[in-house]
Coordinates of C-alpha atoms and ligand atoms in Angstrom, one line a residue:
X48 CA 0.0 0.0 0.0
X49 CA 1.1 3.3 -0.7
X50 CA 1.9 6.1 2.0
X51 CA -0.6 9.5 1.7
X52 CA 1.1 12.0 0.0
X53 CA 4.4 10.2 -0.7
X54 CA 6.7 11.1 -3.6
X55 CA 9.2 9.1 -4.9
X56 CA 12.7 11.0 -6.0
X57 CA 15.5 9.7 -7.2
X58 CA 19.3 9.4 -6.3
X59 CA 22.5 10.7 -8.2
X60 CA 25.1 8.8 -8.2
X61 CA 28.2 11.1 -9.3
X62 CA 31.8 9.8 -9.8
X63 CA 34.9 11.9 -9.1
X64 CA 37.8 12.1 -11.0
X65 CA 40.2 14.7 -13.0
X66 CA 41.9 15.1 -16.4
X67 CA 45.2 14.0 -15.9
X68 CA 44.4 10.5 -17.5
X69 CA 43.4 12.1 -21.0
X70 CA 40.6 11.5 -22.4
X71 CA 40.5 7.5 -23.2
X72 CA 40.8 6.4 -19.3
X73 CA 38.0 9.4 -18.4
X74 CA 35.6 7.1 -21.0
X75 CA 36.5 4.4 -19.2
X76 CA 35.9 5.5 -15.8
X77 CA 32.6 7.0 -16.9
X78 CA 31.3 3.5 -18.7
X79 CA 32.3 1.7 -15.3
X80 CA 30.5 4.1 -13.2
X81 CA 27.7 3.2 -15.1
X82 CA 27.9 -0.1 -14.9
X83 CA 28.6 -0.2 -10.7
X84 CA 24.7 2.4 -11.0
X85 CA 23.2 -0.6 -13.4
X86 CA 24.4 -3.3 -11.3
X87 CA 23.3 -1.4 -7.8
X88 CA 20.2 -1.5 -9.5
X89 CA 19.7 -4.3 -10.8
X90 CA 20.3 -6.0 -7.1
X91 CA 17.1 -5.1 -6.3
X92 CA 17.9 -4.3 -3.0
X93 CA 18.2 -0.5 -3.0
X94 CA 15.3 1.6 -2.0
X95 CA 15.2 4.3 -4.2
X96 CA 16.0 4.9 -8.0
X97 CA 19.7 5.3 -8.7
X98 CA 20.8 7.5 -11.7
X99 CA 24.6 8.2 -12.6
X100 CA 24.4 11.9 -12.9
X101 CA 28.4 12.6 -14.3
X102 CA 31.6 12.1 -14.5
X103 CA 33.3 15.1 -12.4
X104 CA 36.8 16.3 -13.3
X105 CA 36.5 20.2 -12.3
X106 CA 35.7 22.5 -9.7
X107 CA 33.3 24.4 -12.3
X108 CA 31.4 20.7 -13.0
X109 CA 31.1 20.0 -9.7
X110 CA 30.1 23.3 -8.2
X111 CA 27.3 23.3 -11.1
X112 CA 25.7 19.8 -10.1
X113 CA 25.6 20.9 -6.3
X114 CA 23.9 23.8 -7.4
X115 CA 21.4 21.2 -9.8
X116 CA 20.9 18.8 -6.9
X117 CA 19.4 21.8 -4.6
X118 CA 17.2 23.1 -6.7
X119 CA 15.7 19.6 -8.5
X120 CA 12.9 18.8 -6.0
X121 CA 12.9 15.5 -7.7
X122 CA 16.8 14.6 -6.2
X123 CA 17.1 13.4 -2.6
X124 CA 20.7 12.9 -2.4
X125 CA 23.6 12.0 -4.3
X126 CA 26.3 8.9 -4.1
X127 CA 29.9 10.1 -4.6
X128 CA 32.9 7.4 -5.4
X129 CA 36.1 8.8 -6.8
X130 CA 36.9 5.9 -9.5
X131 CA 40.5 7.9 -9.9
X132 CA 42.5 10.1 -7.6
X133 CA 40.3 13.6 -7.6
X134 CA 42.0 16.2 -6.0
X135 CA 39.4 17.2 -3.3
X136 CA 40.3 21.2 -3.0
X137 CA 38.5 20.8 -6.1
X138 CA 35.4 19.9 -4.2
X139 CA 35.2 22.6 -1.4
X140 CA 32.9 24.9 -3.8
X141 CA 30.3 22.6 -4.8
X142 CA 30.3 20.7 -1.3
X143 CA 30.0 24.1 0.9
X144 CA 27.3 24.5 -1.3
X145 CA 25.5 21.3 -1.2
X146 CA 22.2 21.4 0.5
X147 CA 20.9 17.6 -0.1
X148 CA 22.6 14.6 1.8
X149 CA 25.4 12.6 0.6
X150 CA 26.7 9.1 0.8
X151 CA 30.6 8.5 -0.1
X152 CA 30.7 4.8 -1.8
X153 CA 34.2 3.4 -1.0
X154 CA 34.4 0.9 -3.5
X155 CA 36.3 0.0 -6.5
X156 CA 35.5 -1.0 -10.2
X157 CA 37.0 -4.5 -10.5
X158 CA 36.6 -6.9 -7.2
X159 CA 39.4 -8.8 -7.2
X160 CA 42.9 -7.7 -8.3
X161 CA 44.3 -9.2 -11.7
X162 CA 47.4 -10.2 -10.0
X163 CA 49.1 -12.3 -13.3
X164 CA 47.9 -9.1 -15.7
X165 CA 48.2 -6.3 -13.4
X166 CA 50.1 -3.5 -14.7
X167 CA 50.8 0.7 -14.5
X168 CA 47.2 1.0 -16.8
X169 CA 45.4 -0.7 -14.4
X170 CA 47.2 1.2 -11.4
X171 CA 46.3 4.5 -13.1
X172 CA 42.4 3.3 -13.6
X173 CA 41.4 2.2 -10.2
X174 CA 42.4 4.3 -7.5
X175 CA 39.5 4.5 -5.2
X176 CA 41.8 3.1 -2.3
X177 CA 43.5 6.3 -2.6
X178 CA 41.2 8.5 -4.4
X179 CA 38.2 7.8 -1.8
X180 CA 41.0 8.7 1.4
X181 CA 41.6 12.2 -0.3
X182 CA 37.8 13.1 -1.0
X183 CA 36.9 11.6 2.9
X184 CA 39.6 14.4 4.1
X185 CA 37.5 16.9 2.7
X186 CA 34.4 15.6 3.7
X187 CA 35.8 15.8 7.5
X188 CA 37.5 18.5 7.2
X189 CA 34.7 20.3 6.2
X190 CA 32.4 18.7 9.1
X191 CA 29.8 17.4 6.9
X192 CA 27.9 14.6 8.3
X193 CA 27.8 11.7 5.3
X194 CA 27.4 8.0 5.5
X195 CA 30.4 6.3 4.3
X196 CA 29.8 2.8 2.7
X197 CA 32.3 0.2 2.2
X198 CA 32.7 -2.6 0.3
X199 CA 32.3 -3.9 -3.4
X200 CA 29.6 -2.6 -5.0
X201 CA 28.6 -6.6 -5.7
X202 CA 28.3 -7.2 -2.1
X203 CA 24.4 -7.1 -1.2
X204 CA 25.9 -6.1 2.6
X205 CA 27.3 -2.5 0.5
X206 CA 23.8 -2.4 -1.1
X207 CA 21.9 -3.0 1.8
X208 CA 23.4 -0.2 3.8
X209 CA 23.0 2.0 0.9
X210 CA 19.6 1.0 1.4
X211 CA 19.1 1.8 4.9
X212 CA 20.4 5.2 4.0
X213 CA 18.3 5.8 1.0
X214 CA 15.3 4.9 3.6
X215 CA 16.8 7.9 5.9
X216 CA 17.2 9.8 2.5
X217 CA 13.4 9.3 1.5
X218 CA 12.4 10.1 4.8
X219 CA 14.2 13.1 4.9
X220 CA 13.2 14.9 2.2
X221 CA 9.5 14.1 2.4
X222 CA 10.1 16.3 5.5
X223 CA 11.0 19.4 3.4
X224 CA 7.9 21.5 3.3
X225 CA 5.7 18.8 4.8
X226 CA 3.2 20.4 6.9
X227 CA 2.1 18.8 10.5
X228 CA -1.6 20.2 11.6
X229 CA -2.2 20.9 15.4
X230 CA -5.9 20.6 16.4
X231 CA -5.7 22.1 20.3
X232 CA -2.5 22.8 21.9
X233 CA -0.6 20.7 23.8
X234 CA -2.4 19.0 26.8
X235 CA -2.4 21.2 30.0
X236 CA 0.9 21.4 31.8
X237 CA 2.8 18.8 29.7
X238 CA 6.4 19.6 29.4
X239 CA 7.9 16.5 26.8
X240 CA 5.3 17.1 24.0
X241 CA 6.3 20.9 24.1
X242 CA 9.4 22.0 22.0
X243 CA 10.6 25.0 19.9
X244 CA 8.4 25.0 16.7
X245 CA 10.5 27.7 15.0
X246 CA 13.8 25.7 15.4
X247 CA 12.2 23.1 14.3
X248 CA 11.1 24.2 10.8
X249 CA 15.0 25.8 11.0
X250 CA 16.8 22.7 11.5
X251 CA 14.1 19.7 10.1
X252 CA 12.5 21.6 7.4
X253 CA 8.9 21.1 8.1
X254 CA 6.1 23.3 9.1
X255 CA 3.8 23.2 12.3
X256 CA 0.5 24.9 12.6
X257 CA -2.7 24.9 14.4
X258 CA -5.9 24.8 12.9
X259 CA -9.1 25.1 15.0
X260 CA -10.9 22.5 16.4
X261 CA -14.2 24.7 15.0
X262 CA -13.5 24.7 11.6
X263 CA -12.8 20.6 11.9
X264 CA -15.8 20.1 13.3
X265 CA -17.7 21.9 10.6
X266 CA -15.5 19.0 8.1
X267 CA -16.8 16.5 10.3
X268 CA -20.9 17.9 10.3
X269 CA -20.2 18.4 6.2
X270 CA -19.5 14.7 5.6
X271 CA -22.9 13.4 3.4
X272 CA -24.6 10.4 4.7
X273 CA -23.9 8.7 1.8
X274 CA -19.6 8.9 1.9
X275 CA -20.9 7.8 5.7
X276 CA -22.1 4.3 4.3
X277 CA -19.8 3.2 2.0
X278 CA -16.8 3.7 4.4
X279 CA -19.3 1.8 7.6
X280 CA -19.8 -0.8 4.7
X281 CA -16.2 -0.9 3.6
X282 CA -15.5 -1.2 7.8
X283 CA -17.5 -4.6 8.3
X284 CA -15.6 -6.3 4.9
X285 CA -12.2 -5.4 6.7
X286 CA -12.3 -5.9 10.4
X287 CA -14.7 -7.8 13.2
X288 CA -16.8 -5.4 14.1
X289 CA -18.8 -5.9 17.2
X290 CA -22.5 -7.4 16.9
X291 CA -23.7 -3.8 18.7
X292 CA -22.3 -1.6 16.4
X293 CA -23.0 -3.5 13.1
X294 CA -25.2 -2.3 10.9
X295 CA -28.3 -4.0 13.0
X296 CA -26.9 -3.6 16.3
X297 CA -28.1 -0.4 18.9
X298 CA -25.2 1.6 18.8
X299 CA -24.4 1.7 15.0
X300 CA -24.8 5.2 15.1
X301 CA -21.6 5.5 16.9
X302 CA -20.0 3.6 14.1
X303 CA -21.5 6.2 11.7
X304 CA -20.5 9.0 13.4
X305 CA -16.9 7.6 13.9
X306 CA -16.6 7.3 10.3
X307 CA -17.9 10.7 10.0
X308 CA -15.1 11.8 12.1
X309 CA -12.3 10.2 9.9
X310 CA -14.0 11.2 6.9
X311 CA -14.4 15.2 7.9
X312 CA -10.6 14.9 9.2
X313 CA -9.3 13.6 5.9
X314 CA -10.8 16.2 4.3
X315 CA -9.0 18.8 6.3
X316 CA -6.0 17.0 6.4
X317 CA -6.3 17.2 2.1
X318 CA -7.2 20.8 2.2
X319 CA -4.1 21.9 4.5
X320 CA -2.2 19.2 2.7
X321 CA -0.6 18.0 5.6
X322 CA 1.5 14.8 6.1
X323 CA 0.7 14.4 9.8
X324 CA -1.6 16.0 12.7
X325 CA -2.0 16.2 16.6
X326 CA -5.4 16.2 18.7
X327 CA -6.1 16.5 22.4
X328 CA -9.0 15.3 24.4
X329 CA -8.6 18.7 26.4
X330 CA -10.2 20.2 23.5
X331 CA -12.6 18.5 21.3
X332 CA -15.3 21.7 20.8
X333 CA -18.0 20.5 18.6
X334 CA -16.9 17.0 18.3
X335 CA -18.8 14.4 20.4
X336 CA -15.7 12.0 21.0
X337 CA -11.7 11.8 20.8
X338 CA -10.8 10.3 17.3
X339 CA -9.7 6.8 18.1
X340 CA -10.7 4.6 15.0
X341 CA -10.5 7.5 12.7
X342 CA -7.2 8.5 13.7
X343 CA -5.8 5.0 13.5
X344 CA -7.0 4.2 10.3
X345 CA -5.3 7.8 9.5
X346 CA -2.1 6.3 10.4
X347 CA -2.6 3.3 8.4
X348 CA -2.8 5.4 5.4
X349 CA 0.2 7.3 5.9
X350 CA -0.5 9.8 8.1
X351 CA 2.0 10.7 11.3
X352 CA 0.3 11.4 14.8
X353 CA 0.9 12.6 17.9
X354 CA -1.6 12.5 20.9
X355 CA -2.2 15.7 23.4
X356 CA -0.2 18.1 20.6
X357 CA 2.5 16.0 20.4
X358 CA 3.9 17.7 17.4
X359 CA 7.2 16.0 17.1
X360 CA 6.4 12.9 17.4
X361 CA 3.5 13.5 15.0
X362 CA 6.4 14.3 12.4
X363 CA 8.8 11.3 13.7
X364 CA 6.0 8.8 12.8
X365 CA 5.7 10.5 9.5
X366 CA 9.7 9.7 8.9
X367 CA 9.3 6.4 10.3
X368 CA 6.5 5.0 8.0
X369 CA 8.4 6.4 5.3
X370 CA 12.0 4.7 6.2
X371 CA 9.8 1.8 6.6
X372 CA 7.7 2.1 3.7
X373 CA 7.5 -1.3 1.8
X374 CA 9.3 -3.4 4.2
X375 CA 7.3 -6.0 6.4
X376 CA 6.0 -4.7 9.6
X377 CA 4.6 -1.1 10.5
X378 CA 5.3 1.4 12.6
X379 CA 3.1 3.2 15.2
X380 CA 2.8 6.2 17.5
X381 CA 3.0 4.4 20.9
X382 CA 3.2 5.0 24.6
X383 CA 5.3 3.4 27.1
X384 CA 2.0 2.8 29.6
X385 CA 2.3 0.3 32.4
X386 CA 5.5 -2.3 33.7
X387 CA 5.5 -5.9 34.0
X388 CA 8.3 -6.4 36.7
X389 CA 8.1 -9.7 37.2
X390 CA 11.6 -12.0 38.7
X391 CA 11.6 -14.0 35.4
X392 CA 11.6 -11.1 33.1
X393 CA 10.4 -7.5 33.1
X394 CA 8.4 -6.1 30.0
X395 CA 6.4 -2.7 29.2
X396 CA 3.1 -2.9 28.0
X397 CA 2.7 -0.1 25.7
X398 CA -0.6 0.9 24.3
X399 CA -2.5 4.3 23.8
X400 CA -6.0 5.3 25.1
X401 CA -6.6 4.7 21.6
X402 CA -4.3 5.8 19.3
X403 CA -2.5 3.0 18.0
X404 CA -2.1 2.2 14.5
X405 CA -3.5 -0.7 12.7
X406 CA -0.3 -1.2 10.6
X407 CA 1.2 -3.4 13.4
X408 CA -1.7 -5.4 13.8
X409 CA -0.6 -9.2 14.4
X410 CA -4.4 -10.4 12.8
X411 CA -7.6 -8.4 11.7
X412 CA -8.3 -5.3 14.3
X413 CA -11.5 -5.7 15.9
X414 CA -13.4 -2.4 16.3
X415 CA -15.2 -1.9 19.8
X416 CA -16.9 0.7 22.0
X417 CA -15.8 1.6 25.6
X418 CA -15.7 4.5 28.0
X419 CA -12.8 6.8 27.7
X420 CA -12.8 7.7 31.2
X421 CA -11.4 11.4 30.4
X422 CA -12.4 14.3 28.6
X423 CA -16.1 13.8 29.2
X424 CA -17.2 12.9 25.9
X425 CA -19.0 10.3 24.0
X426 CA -17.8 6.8 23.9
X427 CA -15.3 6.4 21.1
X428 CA -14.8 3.7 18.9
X429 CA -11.9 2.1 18.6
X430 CA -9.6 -0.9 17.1
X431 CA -8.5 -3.6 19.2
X432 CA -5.8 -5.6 18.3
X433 CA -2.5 -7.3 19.6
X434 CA 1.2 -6.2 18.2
X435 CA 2.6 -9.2 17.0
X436 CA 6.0 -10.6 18.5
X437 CA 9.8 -9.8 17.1
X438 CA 12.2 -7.5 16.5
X439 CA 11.1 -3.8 16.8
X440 CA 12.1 -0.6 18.6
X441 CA 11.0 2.9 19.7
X442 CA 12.2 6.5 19.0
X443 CA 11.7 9.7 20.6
X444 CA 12.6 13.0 19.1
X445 CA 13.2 15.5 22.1
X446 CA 14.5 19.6 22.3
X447 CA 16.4 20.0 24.9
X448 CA 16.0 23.9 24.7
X449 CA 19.1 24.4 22.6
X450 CA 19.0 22.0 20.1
X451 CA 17.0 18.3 19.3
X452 CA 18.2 14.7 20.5
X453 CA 16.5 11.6 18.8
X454 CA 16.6 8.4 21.2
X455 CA 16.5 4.7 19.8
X456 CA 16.0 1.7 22.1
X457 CA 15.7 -1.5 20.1
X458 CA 13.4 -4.0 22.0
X459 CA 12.3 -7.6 21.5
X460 CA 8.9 -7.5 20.9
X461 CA 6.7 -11.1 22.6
X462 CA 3.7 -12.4 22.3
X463 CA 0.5 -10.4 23.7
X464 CA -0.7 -12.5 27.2
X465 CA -4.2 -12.1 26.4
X466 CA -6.3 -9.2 28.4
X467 CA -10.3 -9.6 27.6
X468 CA -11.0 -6.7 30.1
X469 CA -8.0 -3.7 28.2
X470 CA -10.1 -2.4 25.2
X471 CA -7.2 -1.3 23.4
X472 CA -4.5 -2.2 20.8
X473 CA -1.5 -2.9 22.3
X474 CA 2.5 -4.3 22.3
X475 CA 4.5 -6.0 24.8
X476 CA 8.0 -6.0 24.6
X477 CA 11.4 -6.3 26.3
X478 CA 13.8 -3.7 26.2
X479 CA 18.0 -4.1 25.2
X480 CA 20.2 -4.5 26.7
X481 CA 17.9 -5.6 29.7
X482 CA 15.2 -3.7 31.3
X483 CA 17.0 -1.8 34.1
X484 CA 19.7 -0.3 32.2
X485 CA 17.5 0.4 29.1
X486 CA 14.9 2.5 31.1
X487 CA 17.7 4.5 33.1
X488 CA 19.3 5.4 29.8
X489 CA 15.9 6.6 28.5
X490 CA 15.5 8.2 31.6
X491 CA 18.9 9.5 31.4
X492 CA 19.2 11.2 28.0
X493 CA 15.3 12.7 28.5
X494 CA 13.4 10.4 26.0
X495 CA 9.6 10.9 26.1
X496 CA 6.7 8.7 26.6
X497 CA 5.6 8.8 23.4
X498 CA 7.5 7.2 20.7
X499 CA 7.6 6.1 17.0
X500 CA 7.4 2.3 17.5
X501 CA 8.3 0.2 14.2
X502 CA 8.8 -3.3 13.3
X503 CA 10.3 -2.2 10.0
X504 CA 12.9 0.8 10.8
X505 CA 16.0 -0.5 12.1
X506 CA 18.4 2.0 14.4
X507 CA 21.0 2.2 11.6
X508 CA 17.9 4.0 9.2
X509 CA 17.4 6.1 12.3
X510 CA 21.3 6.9 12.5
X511 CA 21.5 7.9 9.2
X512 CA 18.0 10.3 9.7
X513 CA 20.1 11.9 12.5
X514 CA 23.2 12.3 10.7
X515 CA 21.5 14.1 7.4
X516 CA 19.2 16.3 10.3
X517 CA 22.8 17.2 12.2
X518 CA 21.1 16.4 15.3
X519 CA 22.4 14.2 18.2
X520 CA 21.3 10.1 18.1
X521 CA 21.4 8.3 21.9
X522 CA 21.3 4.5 20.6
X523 CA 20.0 2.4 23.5
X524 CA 20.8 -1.3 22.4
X525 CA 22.4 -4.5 23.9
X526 CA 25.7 -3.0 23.7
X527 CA 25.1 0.2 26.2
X528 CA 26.5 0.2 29.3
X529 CA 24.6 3.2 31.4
X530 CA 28.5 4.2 32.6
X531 CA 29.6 5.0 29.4
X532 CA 26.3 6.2 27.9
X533 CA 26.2 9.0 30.9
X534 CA 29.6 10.2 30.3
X535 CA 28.2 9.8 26.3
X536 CA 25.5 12.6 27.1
X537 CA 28.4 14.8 29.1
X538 CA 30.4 14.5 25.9
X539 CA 27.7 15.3 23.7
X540 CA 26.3 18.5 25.5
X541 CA 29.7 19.7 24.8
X542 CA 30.4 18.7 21.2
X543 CA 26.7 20.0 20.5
X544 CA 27.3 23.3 22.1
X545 CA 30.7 24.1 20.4
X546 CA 29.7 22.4 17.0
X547 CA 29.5 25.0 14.9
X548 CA 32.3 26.8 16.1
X549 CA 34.6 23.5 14.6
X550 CA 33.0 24.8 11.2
X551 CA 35.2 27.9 10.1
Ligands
MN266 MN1 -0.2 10.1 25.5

């Protein structure tokens, strides 16, 4: 399925080199590089289309494609691999320039080395060993955060982290200029799902605004009766709905009116062409109940969300479904909600009042009505479902007043013990490297209790997000130690603060 307004751009790959080979090697060089883009491709294993964009051999051709990949909307990043030695001074315009991310391929033409034919020629042709050592000087000594790749170009482990970083590279640009809709503010006296919107559209590229709750509930009111049917209709084909609010059951209405709901919030969501939104129960003026159903179907279809305002995590989810986008398993807004501390193993149950999405669904949701038990509205319908078990993790994008910090912790999702009396979806999982340590770091660094929670995004896509943002990544997995991830956040709060002084 596809994600709500998702594009899909391409990737340049552009190969460095310079003229001192005349002309016949330059052909050569530029026919191989095509051949390392064709066979990338035709692994099948890359996430995004790969186009060889040029040979580069001066500072005025490389300057001018920097310039080309800022201003094509269509380019999410670019692949550079010097084939040849390419001296990198040569570089320093186009790379100060650069606006889109970059990944530096450190591989060479031929795999293995010809050792009975080998001779000066061949020596001249393939100097990537070298050639790829001058350009990553420049590269660091400019500070620019890159990935750096290693490995024949052959080797499905090289493509697969290309992959990964395409994934951050998608995710990434589907940020620029995305727009993330706020319907109430954040809920009362909340200090986590606050943060600074302006550095926010400064350093991640998207937009947040608010849009009042008044003008969606005159979506919601506008819906026809008739859009109201097909979608109810649509409902019982795809999920086990309960006898009561089936078409002949007593509180069908309430099925009607929650479809009426997701139907009058699309519609907004359309107009303001937004990628993502946030709602609170603290202020629902005009609506009768909290989204629950409507919102997670929302999420199924692409959309990010955040619950009580929760406008960054609204826009992490976003990223996530999109670095996740195609892959089995889904992704979720989640909320670390209640402990298992048992001697033989501790685990969180994490759930939502309602807001979970059906994407990580381990068999067909069923949709119930229960109490809320805040906000004094009507009941709201929901889905019910279990997350199923295996590998997964959460993320939590936090502002620490000066600048952003995006926390991983992979987990090991288990099976859901069943509970007939907790009408909502929900995960259970066990946290790396165990659950002591893993909560203290969380603790620790400041991570949130809402998350991005994803079967499908793995920490290096996540690392690579970070790295393109320039932002800080805390990576809780079964290799931290809390020691040395304490004296990690010391470190960092220094390197953060003096960061862009290293940059002159
Ligand atoms: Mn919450």
């Amino acid at each position: 399925m596809s994600l709500v307004n998702l594009s899909t751009p391409e990737i340049w790959f552009v190969c460095g080199s310079q003229h001192l080979y005349g002309p016949g090697p330059l052909k050569q060089v530029a026919a191989n590089a095509q051949a390392v883009v064709d066979g990338l491709v035709k692994s099948k294993r890359l996430a995004l289309p790969l186009k060889f964009k040029a040979l580069l051999t001066t500072p005025e051709e490389i300057s001018k494609v920097c310039i080309e990949a800022n201003t094509d909307a269509n380019c999410a990043g670019l692949v550079l691999w010097m084939h040849t030695f390419s001296p990198s001074k040569m570089w320093i315009r186009g790379l100060t320039t650069l606006k889109k991310p970059f990944l530096h391929l450190h591989t060479q033409f031929n795999r293995d080395l010809p050792w009975a034919s080998i001779d000066m020629d061949f020596m001249n042709l393939n100097q990537a060993a070298h050639g790829d050592r001058e350009a990553g000087f420049i590269h660091t000594r400019l500070r620019l955060g890159r990935k750096v790749v290693v490995g024949h170009w052959s080797d499905s482990e090289v493509q697969d982290r290309i992959s990964a970083w395409m994934r951050a590279t998608h995710a990434w640009h589907d940020w620029q200029g995305a727009k993330f809709a706020r319907f109430g503010d954040n809920m009362r006296y909340v200090a986590v799902t606050e943060g600074d919107k302006v550095a926010s559209e400064i350093k991640f590229g998207f937009e947040v605004n608010g849009y009042g709750v008044g003008d969606l509930a005159a979506k919601v009111n506008a819906v026809s009766d008739q859009a109201i049917t097909d979608l109810v209709a649509s409902y019982e084909k795809l999920y086990a709905v309960v006898p009561a609010l089936k078409k002949a059951g007593k509180r069908h209405a309430e099925l009607r009116y929650s479809a009426r709901l997701e139907l009058g919030l699309s519609a907004m969501l359309t107009e303001i062409g937004a990628k993502g939104f946030t709602d609170t129960f603290e202020d629902l003026h005009g609506l009768r109940q909290l989204p629950g159903m409507a919102t997670q179907r929302l999420m199924a279809a692409g959309y990010g969300f955040g619950g009580e305002g929760d406008w960054k995590t609204a826009a992490l989810v976003r990223a996530m479904k999109v670095m996740g986008h195609g892959l089995p398993g889904g992704t979720s807004f989640m909320e670390d909600y209640t402990y298992h501390l048992s001697p033989k193993g501790h685990q969180v149950l994490g759930a939502h009042m309602l807001e979970i999405c059906p994407s990580i669904a381990a068999a067909k949701p069923k949709v119930e009505i229960h109490p809320l038990g805040i906000g004094g509205k009507e009941d709201p319908v929901r889905f019910v479902f279990d997350a199923p078990a295996g590998e997964a993790l959460n993320a939590s994008l936090v502002h620490l007043g000066n600048r952003f910090r995006l926390l991983i912790n992979e987990v090991k999702a288990v099976k859901v013990p069943a509970m007939p009396n907790l009408p909502v979806a929900r995960a259970v999982w066990e946290c790396k490297p165990d659950f002591k340590t893993a909560c203290a770091a969380w603790i620790y660094s400041g991570g949130a209790h809402h998350t991005g929670y994803s079967y499908a995004v793995t920490s290096e896509m996540l690392e690579d997000f970070a790295t393109i943002a320039g932002i800080e990544t805390v990576h809780i997995d079964a290799d931290t130690r809390l020691s040395q991830l304490k004296q990690d956040l010391r470190n960092n709060e220094v390197f953060y603060h003096l960061e862009n002084g290293f940059r002159a």
